[in-house]
Structures are given as C-alpha cells and as structure tokens.
Coordinates of C-alpha atoms in Angstrom, one line a residue:
Chain A
M1 CA 28.6 -15.9 10.9
E2 CA 25.0 -16.3 12.1
V3 CA 22.7 -13.8 10.8
E4 CA 20.9 -11.5 13.3
R5 CA 17.2 -12.4 13.9
V6 CA 14.3 -9.9 13.3
R7 CA 13.4 -9.1 16.9
P8 CA 10.6 -7.3 18.6
S9 CA 11.4 -4.2 20.8
P10 CA 9.3 -4.7 23.8
N11 CA 8.3 -1.6 25.7
E12 CA 6.1 -0.8 28.7
D13 CA 2.9 -1.6 26.4
T14 CA 4.2 -4.8 24.8
K15 CA 6.6 -6.5 27.3
P16 CA 3.8 -8.5 29.2
Y17 CA 2.9 -10.2 25.9
W18 CA 6.6 -11.2 25.1
D19 CA 7.1 -12.1 28.7
G20 CA 4.1 -14.4 28.6
L21 CA 5.2 -16.2 25.5
K22 CA 8.5 -16.9 27.3
E23 CA 6.4 -18.6 30.0
G24 CA 4.4 -20.7 27.6
R25 CA 1.3 -18.5 27.9
L26 CA -0.5 -16.5 25.1
L27 CA -1.7 -13.3 26.7
F28 CA -4.3 -10.9 25.7
Q29 CA -5.3 -7.4 27.1
K30 CA -8.6 -7.1 28.8
C31 CA -10.1 -3.8 29.5
G32 CA -10.0 -3.2 33.4
H33 CA -13.3 -1.2 33.1
C34 CA -15.6 -2.8 30.5
G35 CA -13.9 -6.3 30.1
A36 CA -13.5 -6.0 26.2
I37 CA -10.5 -8.2 25.0
R38 CA -8.2 -6.7 22.5
H39 CA -5.1 -7.5 20.5
Y40 CA -2.4 -6.4 19.4
P41 CA -1.6 -4.7 22.8
R42 CA -2.3 -1.0 22.9
Q43 CA -3.0 1.8 25.3
V44 CA -6.7 2.5 25.2
C45 CA -9.9 0.4 25.0
D46 CA -11.6 1.6 22.0
K47 CA -15.1 0.6 23.4
C48 CA -15.0 2.7 26.6
F49 CA -11.7 4.7 26.4
S50 CA -10.4 3.2 29.7
M51 CA -6.6 2.9 30.2
D52 CA -7.0 0.2 32.8
V53 CA -5.8 -3.1 31.6
E54 CA -5.3 -6.6 32.8
W55 CA -3.7 -9.5 31.0
I56 CA -5.7 -12.8 30.6
E57 CA -4.4 -16.1 29.2
S58 CA -5.9 -17.3 26.0
S59 CA -7.5 -20.8 25.6
G60 CA -5.0 -21.2 22.8
K61 CA -7.9 -22.5 20.5
G62 CA -9.1 -20.9 17.3
T63 CA -9.8 -21.6 13.6
V64 CA -7.8 -20.5 10.5
H65 CA -9.2 -17.2 9.0
T66 CA -6.7 -17.1 6.2
W67 CA -3.2 -18.3 5.3
T68 CA -0.2 -18.1 3.0
V69 CA 2.9 -20.1 2.1
S70 CA 6.0 -18.0 1.6
Q71 CA 8.6 -19.4 -0.8
H72 CA 10.8 -16.3 -0.5
A73 CA 12.4 -15.3 2.9
F74 CA 12.8 -11.5 2.6
H75 CA 15.2 -11.7 5.5
P76 CA 18.3 -13.9 5.6
S77 CA 17.5 -15.3 9.0
F78 CA 14.5 -17.2 7.5
K79 CA 16.2 -18.5 4.4
G80 CA 16.7 -22.1 6.0
D81 CA 13.1 -22.3 7.0
L82 CA 11.4 -22.1 3.5
P83 CA 8.7 -22.8 2.6
M84 CA 6.9 -21.1 5.5
T85 CA 3.2 -21.5 6.1
F86 CA 1.6 -18.6 8.0
V87 CA -2.0 -18.6 9.4
T88 CA -4.1 -15.7 10.6
V89 CA -6.3 -17.3 13.3
D90 CA -9.7 -16.4 14.7
M91 CA -9.1 -17.1 18.4
D92 CA -12.0 -18.1 20.6
E93 CA -11.6 -15.0 22.6
G94 CA -12.6 -13.0 19.5
V95 CA -9.2 -11.5 18.4
R96 CA -6.8 -12.7 15.8
V97 CA -3.3 -14.1 16.0
A98 CA -0.8 -14.5 13.2
A99 CA 1.8 -17.3 13.4
R100 CA 3.5 -20.2 11.5
L101 CA 1.5 -23.3 11.1
R102 CA 3.4 -26.4 12.2
G103 CA 2.9 -30.2 11.9
K104 CA 3.9 -32.9 9.4
D105 CA 2.2 -32.9 6.0
V106 CA -0.4 -30.2 7.3
E107 CA -2.2 -28.4 4.5
P108 CA -3.7 -25.0 5.6
A109 CA -7.4 -24.3 5.0
I110 CA -9.8 -21.6 6.1
G111 CA -11.9 -22.9 8.9
M112 CA -9.2 -25.4 10.2
P113 CA -9.3 -25.8 14.0
V114 CA -5.9 -25.1 15.5
R115 CA -4.3 -24.8 18.9
V116 CA -1.3 -22.6 19.9
A117 CA 2.1 -23.9 20.9
F118 CA 5.4 -22.1 21.6
E119 CA 8.7 -22.2 20.1
Q120 CA 11.8 -20.8 21.9
L121 CA 14.2 -19.3 19.2
D122 CA 16.8 -18.3 21.8
N123 CA 17.0 -17.1 25.4
D124 CA 15.3 -13.7 24.5
L125 CA 12.7 -14.7 22.0
T126 CA 9.7 -17.2 22.2
V127 CA 7.2 -17.1 19.4
P128 CA 3.6 -18.6 19.1
V129 CA 3.0 -21.2 16.5
F130 CA -0.1 -23.3 15.7
Y131 CA -0.8 -27.0 15.3
P132 CA -4.0 -28.5 13.9
Q133 CA -6.3 -29.3 16.8
Chain B
M1 CA -24.1 20.5 -1.4
P2 CA -20.9 20.1 -3.2
N3 CA -17.7 20.0 -1.1
S4 CA -15.9 23.3 -1.2
L5 CA -12.7 21.7 -2.7
F6 CA -14.4 20.8 -6.1
E7 CA -12.2 22.2 -8.9
K8 CA -10.7 24.9 -6.6
C9 CA -7.2 23.5 -7.6
A10 CA -5.4 21.8 -10.5
I11 CA -2.1 20.1 -11.3
S12 CA -0.2 22.9 -12.7
G13 CA 3.0 21.0 -13.5
I14 CA 4.4 17.4 -13.8
G15 CA 7.9 16.0 -13.9
E16 CA 9.6 12.6 -14.1
T17 CA 13.1 11.4 -14.2
A18 CA 14.2 8.2 -16.2
Y19 CA 13.0 5.1 -14.4
V20 CA 15.9 2.7 -14.1
R21 CA 17.6 0.1 -12.0
G22 CA 20.7 1.9 -10.7
S23 CA 20.2 5.5 -11.0
G24 CA 23.7 6.5 -9.8
K25 CA 22.1 9.5 -8.2
S26 CA 21.1 10.3 -4.6
E27 CA 17.3 10.1 -3.7
T28 CA 17.4 13.7 -3.0
A29 CA 18.9 14.5 -6.4
L30 CA 16.2 12.4 -8.1
Q31 CA 13.6 14.5 -6.2
M32 CA 15.2 17.8 -7.2
E33 CA 15.5 16.7 -10.8
A34 CA 11.8 15.7 -11.0
S35 CA 10.8 19.0 -9.1
L36 CA 12.8 21.1 -11.5
K37 CA 11.0 19.5 -14.3
A38 CA 7.6 19.9 -12.9
I39 CA 8.4 23.6 -12.1
A40 CA 9.5 24.1 -15.7
D41 CA 6.4 22.3 -17.0
A42 CA 4.3 24.8 -15.0
G43 CA 6.3 27.8 -16.3
L44 CA 7.2 28.7 -12.8
S45 CA 10.5 29.7 -11.2
P46 CA 11.8 27.4 -8.3
K47 CA 11.4 30.4 -6.1
D48 CA 7.7 30.4 -6.7
I49 CA 7.3 27.3 -4.7
D50 CA 5.8 28.2 -1.3
G51 CA 4.7 24.9 -0.1
V52 CA 6.5 21.4 -0.1
I53 CA 5.1 18.1 1.0
P54 CA 8.0 15.6 0.8
Y55 CA 7.6 11.9 1.2
A56 CA 7.2 11.1 4.9
T57 CA 10.0 8.5 5.1
G58 CA 12.1 9.9 2.0
S59 CA 15.5 11.4 1.9
A60 CA 14.6 15.0 1.6
V61 CA 12.8 17.5 4.0
A62 CA 11.2 20.8 3.1
E63 CA 14.5 22.6 4.1
D64 CA 16.4 20.9 1.3
F65 CA 14.0 22.7 -1.1
I66 CA 14.4 26.0 0.6
T67 CA 18.1 25.7 0.3
N68 CA 18.4 24.2 -3.3
F69 CA 15.8 26.6 -4.6
G70 CA 16.6 29.7 -2.7
I71 CA 12.9 29.9 -1.6
A72 CA 12.6 33.1 0.4
D73 CA 9.4 32.4 2.3
L74 CA 8.1 29.0 2.4
R75 CA 4.7 28.9 4.0
L76 CA 3.8 25.2 4.1
S77 CA 5.9 22.2 5.2
A78 CA 4.2 19.0 6.0
T79 CA 4.2 15.1 5.4
T80 CA 1.5 12.6 4.7
P81 CA 2.7 9.3 5.9
L82 CA 0.3 7.0 4.2
G83 CA 2.9 4.8 2.2
G84 CA 1.5 4.5 -1.5
A85 CA -1.4 6.7 -0.6
S86 CA 0.9 9.5 0.5
C87 CA 1.0 11.3 -2.8
L88 CA -2.9 11.6 -2.9
A89 CA -3.1 12.5 0.7
A90 CA -0.6 15.1 -0.1
V91 CA -2.7 16.4 -3.1
Q92 CA -5.7 16.7 -0.7
L93 CA -3.6 18.5 1.9
A94 CA -2.1 20.8 -0.7
V95 CA -5.6 21.7 -2.0
G96 CA -6.8 22.4 1.5
A97 CA -3.9 24.7 2.2
I98 CA -4.2 26.6 -1.1
V99 CA -8.0 27.1 -0.5
A100 CA -7.3 28.4 2.9
G101 CA -4.7 30.9 1.5
I102 CA -1.7 29.2 3.3
A103 CA 0.2 28.7 0.0
N104 CA 0.1 29.3 -3.7
H105 CA 2.1 26.6 -5.4
V106 CA 2.6 23.3 -3.5
L107 CA 5.3 21.0 -4.7
I108 CA 4.9 17.2 -4.0
P109 CA 8.2 15.4 -4.8
I110 CA 9.0 11.7 -4.7
G111 CA 12.4 10.3 -5.4
R112 CA 13.8 6.9 -4.4
N113 CA 16.4 4.2 -5.1
G114 CA 14.0 1.3 -4.5
Y115 CA 16.3 -1.0 -6.4
S116 CA 19.9 0.3 -5.8
G117 CA 19.4 1.6 -2.4
A118 CA 18.2 -0.3 0.6
R119 CA 15.9 -2.8 -0.9
I120 CA 12.2 -2.2 -0.1
G121 CA 11.6 -5.5 1.6
S122 CA 14.5 -5.0 4.1
R123 CA 13.6 -1.6 5.4
V124 CA 9.9 -1.6 6.2
Q125 CA 10.3 -2.5 9.8
Q126 CA 11.8 0.9 10.3
L127 CA 8.8 2.8 9.1
P128 CA 6.7 4.2 11.9
Q129 CA 3.5 3.0 10.2
F130 CA 4.9 -0.5 10.3
R131 CA 5.7 -0.7 14.0
T132 CA 2.8 -2.9 14.9
V133 CA 3.6 -5.5 12.4
G134 CA 7.3 -4.9 13.0
E135 CA 6.7 -5.8 16.7
Y136 CA 4.3 -8.8 16.3
E137 CA 4.6 -10.2 12.8
M138 CA 7.9 -9.6 11.3
P139 CA 9.8 -11.6 14.1
L140 CA 7.7 -14.6 13.0
G141 CA 9.0 -14.3 9.5
Q142 CA 6.2 -12.3 7.9
I143 CA 8.6 -9.4 6.7
A144 CA 7.4 -8.1 3.5
P145 CA 4.1 -6.7 2.1
A146 CA 3.9 -9.6 -0.4
Q147 CA 3.4 -11.9 2.6
L148 CA 1.2 -9.8 4.7
Y149 CA -1.1 -8.9 1.7
A150 CA -1.2 -12.6 0.6
H151 CA -3.5 -13.2 3.6
M152 CA -6.0 -10.8 2.1
A153 CA -5.8 -12.3 -1.4
R154 CA -6.2 -15.8 -0.1
R155 CA -9.2 -15.0 2.0
H156 CA -10.7 -13.2 -1.1
M157 CA -10.2 -16.2 -3.3
E158 CA -11.6 -18.7 -0.8
M159 CA -14.6 -16.5 0.0
F160 CA -15.5 -15.4 -3.5
G161 CA -13.9 -17.9 -6.0
T162 CA -11.3 -15.3 -7.2
K163 CA -8.6 -17.0 -9.3
S164 CA -5.0 -16.5 -9.9
E165 CA -5.9 -16.0 -13.7
H166 CA -7.9 -12.9 -12.7
F167 CA -4.7 -11.4 -11.1
G168 CA -2.8 -12.6 -14.3
K169 CA -5.1 -10.7 -16.6
I170 CA -4.3 -7.5 -14.7
A171 CA -0.5 -8.0 -14.8
V172 CA -0.6 -9.0 -18.6
T173 CA -2.7 -5.8 -19.5
F174 CA -0.4 -3.5 -17.6
R175 CA 2.7 -5.1 -19.1
D176 CA 1.2 -4.5 -22.6
H177 CA 0.9 -0.9 -21.8
A178 CA 4.5 -0.7 -20.4
T179 CA 5.9 -2.0 -23.7
K180 CA 4.5 1.1 -25.5
N181 CA 5.9 3.4 -22.9
G182 CA 9.5 4.7 -23.5
N183 CA 10.2 5.1 -19.8
A184 CA 9.3 1.8 -18.4
L185 CA 11.5 -0.9 -16.8
M186 CA 9.6 -3.9 -18.4
T187 CA 9.8 -3.7 -22.2
E188 CA 8.9 -7.3 -23.2
P189 CA 5.3 -8.5 -23.5
M190 CA 4.1 -11.1 -21.1
T191 CA 1.6 -14.0 -21.6
L192 CA -0.8 -15.4 -19.1
E193 CA 1.1 -18.6 -19.1
Q194 CA 4.3 -16.8 -18.1
H195 CA 2.3 -15.2 -15.2
Q196 CA 0.9 -18.5 -14.2
T197 CA 4.3 -20.4 -14.2
A198 CA 6.3 -17.7 -12.6
R199 CA 7.7 -18.7 -9.2
M200 CA 5.6 -18.3 -6.2
I201 CA 6.5 -15.5 -3.8
S202 CA 3.8 -16.0 -1.1
D203 CA 0.8 -18.0 -2.0
P204 CA -1.2 -16.9 -3.9
L205 CA 1.0 -14.1 -5.1
R206 CA 3.5 -15.0 -7.8
L207 CA 6.4 -13.0 -9.0
F208 CA 4.4 -11.0 -11.6
D209 CA 1.8 -10.3 -9.1
C210 CA 4.5 -8.2 -7.3
C211 CA 5.5 -4.6 -8.2
L212 CA 9.0 -3.6 -9.3
E213 CA 11.7 -2.3 -7.2
S214 CA 13.2 0.6 -9.2
D215 CA 14.9 3.9 -9.0
G216 CA 13.6 7.3 -10.2
G217 CA 11.8 10.5 -9.2
A218 CA 8.5 12.2 -10.0
A219 CA 6.9 15.4 -8.9
V220 CA 3.7 17.4 -9.2
I221 CA 2.7 21.0 -8.5
V222 CA -0.7 22.0 -7.1
S223 CA -1.9 25.5 -7.7
S224 CA -5.3 27.2 -7.5
S225 CA -7.3 26.7 -10.7
E226 CA -7.3 30.5 -11.1
R227 CA -3.5 30.8 -11.1
A228 CA -3.0 27.4 -13.1
R229 CA -5.0 28.9 -15.9
D230 CA -2.3 31.7 -16.3
L231 CA 0.6 29.1 -16.3
K232 CA 2.3 27.6 -19.2
S233 CA 0.7 24.1 -19.4
Q234 CA -2.9 23.0 -19.6
P235 CA -4.3 22.7 -16.0
V236 CA -5.7 19.5 -15.0
Y237 CA -8.6 20.2 -12.5
I238 CA -9.0 18.2 -9.3
M239 CA -12.7 17.5 -9.1
G240 CA -12.5 15.3 -6.1
V241 CA -9.9 14.0 -3.7
A242 CA -10.0 12.0 -0.4
E243 CA -7.9 9.8 1.8
G244 CA -9.4 6.9 3.7
H245 CA -8.1 4.7 6.5
P246 CA -9.2 1.0 7.0
D247 CA -10.4 -0.3 10.3
S248 CA -7.4 -1.7 12.2
P249 CA -5.1 0.4 10.1
S250 CA -1.8 -0.8 11.6
A251 CA -2.3 -4.6 11.1
I252 CA -4.3 -6.5 8.6
T253 CA -4.5 -9.4 10.9
Q254 CA -7.0 -7.6 13.3
R255 CA -9.1 -6.1 10.5
P256 CA -12.8 -7.2 10.9
D257 CA -13.1 -7.5 7.0
I258 CA -9.6 -8.1 5.6
T259 CA -11.0 -7.9 2.0
T260 CA -11.8 -4.2 2.4
L261 CA -9.3 -1.2 2.2
G262 CA -9.4 2.4 3.2
T263 CA -10.2 3.1 -0.4
A264 CA -13.8 2.1 0.5
K265 CA -14.1 5.2 2.7
A266 CA -12.1 7.4 0.3
A267 CA -13.9 6.7 -2.9
P268 CA -17.5 7.9 -2.0
R269 CA -16.0 11.1 -0.7
A270 CA -14.1 11.7 -3.9
F271 CA -16.8 10.6 -6.2
G272 CA -19.3 12.7 -4.2
M273 CA -17.1 15.7 -4.3
A274 CA -16.4 15.4 -8.0
G275 CA -20.2 14.8 -8.8
V276 CA -19.4 12.2 -11.2
D277 CA -20.3 8.3 -11.3
R278 CA -18.1 5.3 -12.0
K279 CA -19.3 5.1 -15.7
D280 CA -18.0 8.6 -16.3
I281 CA -14.3 7.7 -15.8
D282 CA -12.6 7.6 -19.1
V283 CA -9.2 6.4 -17.8
A284 CA -7.9 5.1 -14.5
E285 CA -4.5 4.9 -13.0
I286 CA -4.9 2.5 -10.1
Y287 CA -2.3 1.8 -7.5
D288 CA -0.8 -1.7 -8.3
C289 CA 1.7 -2.7 -5.7
F290 CA 0.1 -6.2 -6.1
T291 CA -2.4 -7.4 -8.7
Y292 CA -4.8 -8.2 -6.0
I293 CA -4.8 -4.7 -4.6
V294 CA -6.1 -3.6 -8.1
L295 CA -8.9 -5.9 -8.0
C296 CA -9.8 -5.2 -4.4
Q297 CA -9.8 -1.4 -5.1
L298 CA -12.2 -1.8 -8.1
E299 CA -14.6 -3.4 -5.6
D300 CA -13.9 -0.8 -2.9
M301 CA -14.6 2.1 -5.3
G302 CA -17.9 0.6 -6.5
F303 CA -16.9 -0.4 -10.1
C304 CA -18.3 -3.8 -9.0
K305 CA -19.7 -5.4 -5.7
K306 CA -17.5 -6.8 -3.1
G307 CA -16.6 -10.3 -4.1
E308 CA -17.4 -9.8 -7.8
G309 CA -13.9 -8.4 -8.7
G310 CA -12.8 -11.7 -10.2
D311 CA -15.8 -11.9 -12.6
F312 CA -15.5 -8.1 -13.3
V313 CA -11.9 -8.4 -14.2
A314 CA -12.5 -11.6 -16.4
S315 CA -15.4 -9.7 -18.3
T316 CA -13.8 -6.2 -18.7
S317 CA -11.0 -5.0 -20.8
F318 CA -8.6 -2.6 -19.1
G319 CA -6.6 -2.4 -22.3
L320 CA -6.2 1.0 -24.3
D321 CA -9.2 0.4 -26.4
G322 CA -11.5 -0.8 -23.6
P323 CA -14.2 1.2 -21.9
M324 CA -11.9 2.3 -19.0
P325 CA -8.2 1.7 -19.7
V326 CA -6.3 1.1 -16.5
N327 CA -2.6 1.8 -15.9
T328 CA -1.8 3.2 -19.3
H329 CA 1.8 3.7 -18.2
G330 CA 2.3 0.2 -17.1
G331 CA 1.9 0.8 -13.3
L332 CA 4.1 -0.2 -10.5
L333 CA 4.0 -3.7 -11.9
S334 CA 5.6 -2.9 -15.2
Q335 CA 6.7 0.8 -15.4
A336 CA 8.2 1.5 -12.2
H337 CA 7.6 1.8 -8.4
I338 CA 7.5 5.6 -7.8
I339 CA 5.0 5.4 -4.9
G340 CA 2.2 6.1 -7.2
M341 CA 3.4 9.6 -8.2
N342 CA 3.9 8.1 -11.6
H343 CA 0.2 7.3 -11.6
I344 CA -0.7 10.9 -11.0
V345 CA 1.8 12.1 -13.6
E346 CA 0.3 9.6 -16.2
L347 CA -3.3 10.7 -15.5
V348 CA -2.3 14.3 -16.1
K349 CA -0.6 13.4 -19.3
Q350 CA -3.7 11.4 -20.4
L351 CA -6.0 14.3 -19.6
R352 CA -3.8 16.8 -21.4
G353 CA -3.6 14.6 -24.5
Q354 CA 0.1 14.0 -24.0
G355 CA -0.2 10.1 -23.5
G356 CA 1.8 9.3 -26.8
K357 CA 1.4 5.7 -27.9
M358 CA -0.7 4.9 -24.7
Q359 CA -3.1 8.0 -25.3
V360 CA -6.7 7.0 -24.6
K361 CA -9.1 8.6 -27.1
D362 CA -11.3 11.4 -25.9
A363 CA -10.0 11.0 -22.2
K364 CA -11.8 13.8 -20.3
I365 CA -12.3 12.6 -16.9
G366 CA -9.9 10.3 -15.1
L367 CA -9.2 8.7 -11.7
V368 CA -6.1 7.9 -9.9
T369 CA -5.7 5.9 -6.7
G370 CA -3.1 5.4 -4.0
Y371 CA -2.7 2.6 -1.6
G372 CA -0.3 2.3 1.2
D373 CA 1.1 0.4 4.3
M374 CA -1.6 -1.8 5.7
G375 CA -4.6 -0.5 3.8
D376 CA -4.6 3.4 3.5
G377 CA -6.4 4.5 0.5
G378 CA -6.3 7.7 -1.6
V379 CA -8.6 8.5 -4.5
A380 CA -8.7 11.6 -6.9
I381 CA -10.9 12.4 -9.8
M382 CA -9.5 14.9 -12.4
R383 CA -10.6 16.5 -15.7
S384 CA -9.0 18.5 -18.5

C-alpha cells in the first residue's frame, strides 16, 4: 500500500501559492498599498498594515543561505528519497524559499547561486526545487 | 526601577514521576501523579490549587484537575502555547496572576508519552504553532525539528567556525550528569568519539545532538513568596522571569538572523528583573532539545558574544565542578524530554540543596531556560 503524502491544506490565503506552483510559477505576495514583497503568504503587510495584496512571479533566482542533508526521513513517504538535501535560499526578491536541492553530484554551499524548478508529485501537489545556476 | 514581579512569588512545590520508555499510563495520569507529588511537596491539599496552566497541546485541560481534585473554585485556567518555552511562560503568567490577586497556588503540570504515544516527529504538523511550516515545509520533506533546526546550526558553523566537536562536548557533559541521576534514561557514559561517529540525522546534527523521546510527568506549584514561606518545603524565589518571541516566529526560513532565538529578547528582561549578572549564576538548566540550541542560548543570553559560542563551549567546563554547571540532571539529551519542566524541577532541587550526587556546591542563584517551536524563548532566574 502506498503511504499517504504529507500535504498542505490550502485555504483562501495560501491557495494562489500552491496553484502557481502547479502552473510552474513561484509566486510571492506583494502589498497592494506599499509594494513590499513578503513570504510565506499571510494576511497583513507588516510595513503598512494593508490587507490589499497582489501576487507576483519570482525571477526564480537566488543564493543558498543555509542547508542540511537529512539522512532520516521522519515520515514514511520520504524513506525512498534519502538522503535529502534541503536549502534555504535568499531569493533575489528579498524573501527566502526552502526546498530540496537537485542535480547530479551537487554539494550544497552557502552562497551558491541557484534557480528554481518545479516537481509535480501528483495531480494535486507540485513543489519547488532548486538547481545550481 | 526593578520590575514589580521581582521575588513576589516562589516555586513552592515540585513533583516528578519516573522517566521511562513505556510508562503504561495515560498522559493525563502522568500529569495527575506529578501534580499530587508537587502538592504534597508543598504541604498543600489538592483542593488548595486555584489556578492551573496545563500544557497547551497536552492531554489534560483545567477541568480534569477540577474534577480529579474536587477543586471548589478554580480561578485561573490558561495555556501558554510556546512549545518547550511553555513551562517558563506559564511561570511568568502564574506570577502575574498571583500578584494581581487572581489566584493563590497555581499548578503547572506536564505529562507525556513522547516515546510510547504518538512519536514526537510524527505529530508536530498538527500543532497550531507549526501550521506555517506544516503548510510550506513539511510537504517538501522537512518534517521534524532536527531538520528545521539543522539550517540554523549549519549557518552558525559556516559563519562563525563552530564545530561538531563543540556540540559533542555539550552532549558528553550532560551524559556524565545523567549517569549520576537515578531517574535518567541514559545511564552509560559517552565519549566524544561516540558522539562524532554516531549516525547523522540531519547534517550537522548527529544522533546524540538530538534529545530523547521519553514518557513521564513533572509539575511545579507557584505561590506568593509570603504564602510559600509558611508551606512545608523551602521556597525557591523567582527573581526574574520572561518570555521572548523571535522575529518570524512561525518559520525559521524567513527569520532575518536565523542564528538568534527569542531567548535574546527574554534574557535581558529576566536578568534586569532579577538584578543579577551572568557571573552571578551558580548553576544553569538550559533547554537542550539539540546541542546547538544550548550553544545558541548561551550566546543569546550574553554569556558570550554572538558567534563566540563555539570557543566559549570549548574553553568552559559545564561539569559539576566547573564555574557554572549546566544541566545537572542530564537534560533532554540524557535524562528525559519532559518539555523542560524537568529543568525547572532540577533547578529547584539544586537551590534547595536536594541535588543528590549532582548537587552543585553552594548553589544560591540559578538560571533555567525554555525554548520552543520555531524559536520561542523563556528565561527564569531563581534563588534559595
């Protein structure tokens, strides 16, 4: 029997982000009033307290802020994926994105330039990943 | 001007169950057992408890204590959902409530089957405080604190030259203390080599950098200092207590400085309230879900500068005969994971002179910390 994946629970606040990934677009929130870009998606701009929001597409480019390589899965659905390299990336837009680092024989390093790509896990879930630029 | 909470209240009673893997008891029963012990330690009747602050995501609610103890008029029921900082956030709340006249004797219970119940790594997504990482990071495969916190530790190592051996020294020291404790899960000594060759969980965190999953209960009672002086056990006075929340509290990923915890905000308030300095601390029980978190808190509390934690750990003994023994009970790493309530209980024992084989000589002023979820911090300073 296949193990059920760990899934997000998109709601009114977060659905545009997940829908964007399904279309191969990494979306961030931009304040409709002052223009500040924020992530993860939330309700209020902490700069000007506006609730007006628009979604912008990320350039997909950034550099590695920090990383880890997990040798333990913590959930049965990831056991076949070990080891898993995760990076926290400083995006050019000024926010951070966490995702797996992909690519053959790639060693993670702080400051490494990376670009985003998308992996469709099933019909309902597409996640961002990074490759070296 | 000193904060008005300075020494207004004391820990008047402490209680602990056996810490085991496989308790055979419900989590609520563990809380009741620990609570009854704390109440007896204070020389109170269960009916005297008029405030309860249960663990926010635990099995028991205040109503369970009213029912089990026959409490006629409970006047305070609240929770403090800060993960491992919950216990100290509850102490702060209890002190405030007592000073305000809302309650006289506030019980703070913890009980969990972290080993035999739902395993800790598998249930964090359900916690309200983990919703953000649950939505955005867990679906990617970053499920457990070991993976999420590894990013902080790795950044610290690359920015400041901190080494795995520094983490290892922390683990080895706490293990040594646990071997002297009759109520600890880990009873065999550990060498640095054993730490260094243990399997990697999430780089740079190896097996013995990670805390235990265990079953047990612990509880404390907070009373006004005036009332505590008339009770059975020696009061341990709360000189200063504070909670602190980090920037971007729900996701480490978005934190501007991911090497700083909420502890950095709580510590100046707690020390300021207590009116003491770091050099005055005789013994410290520091929340140790991971070795790195101990090192980071030492920096955030000002025992050394940010980035100097590695050198500080390398050059300082945290053993029982050192200048400031740390985690005299063995901590979450080697005694048991009782959400840091075991740290508060141990500090009270030390300051009462009930530390047994781990007793620190002339321990008069001590510090205890909590750390929870994605970076919440709690700090308390107490004296005998």
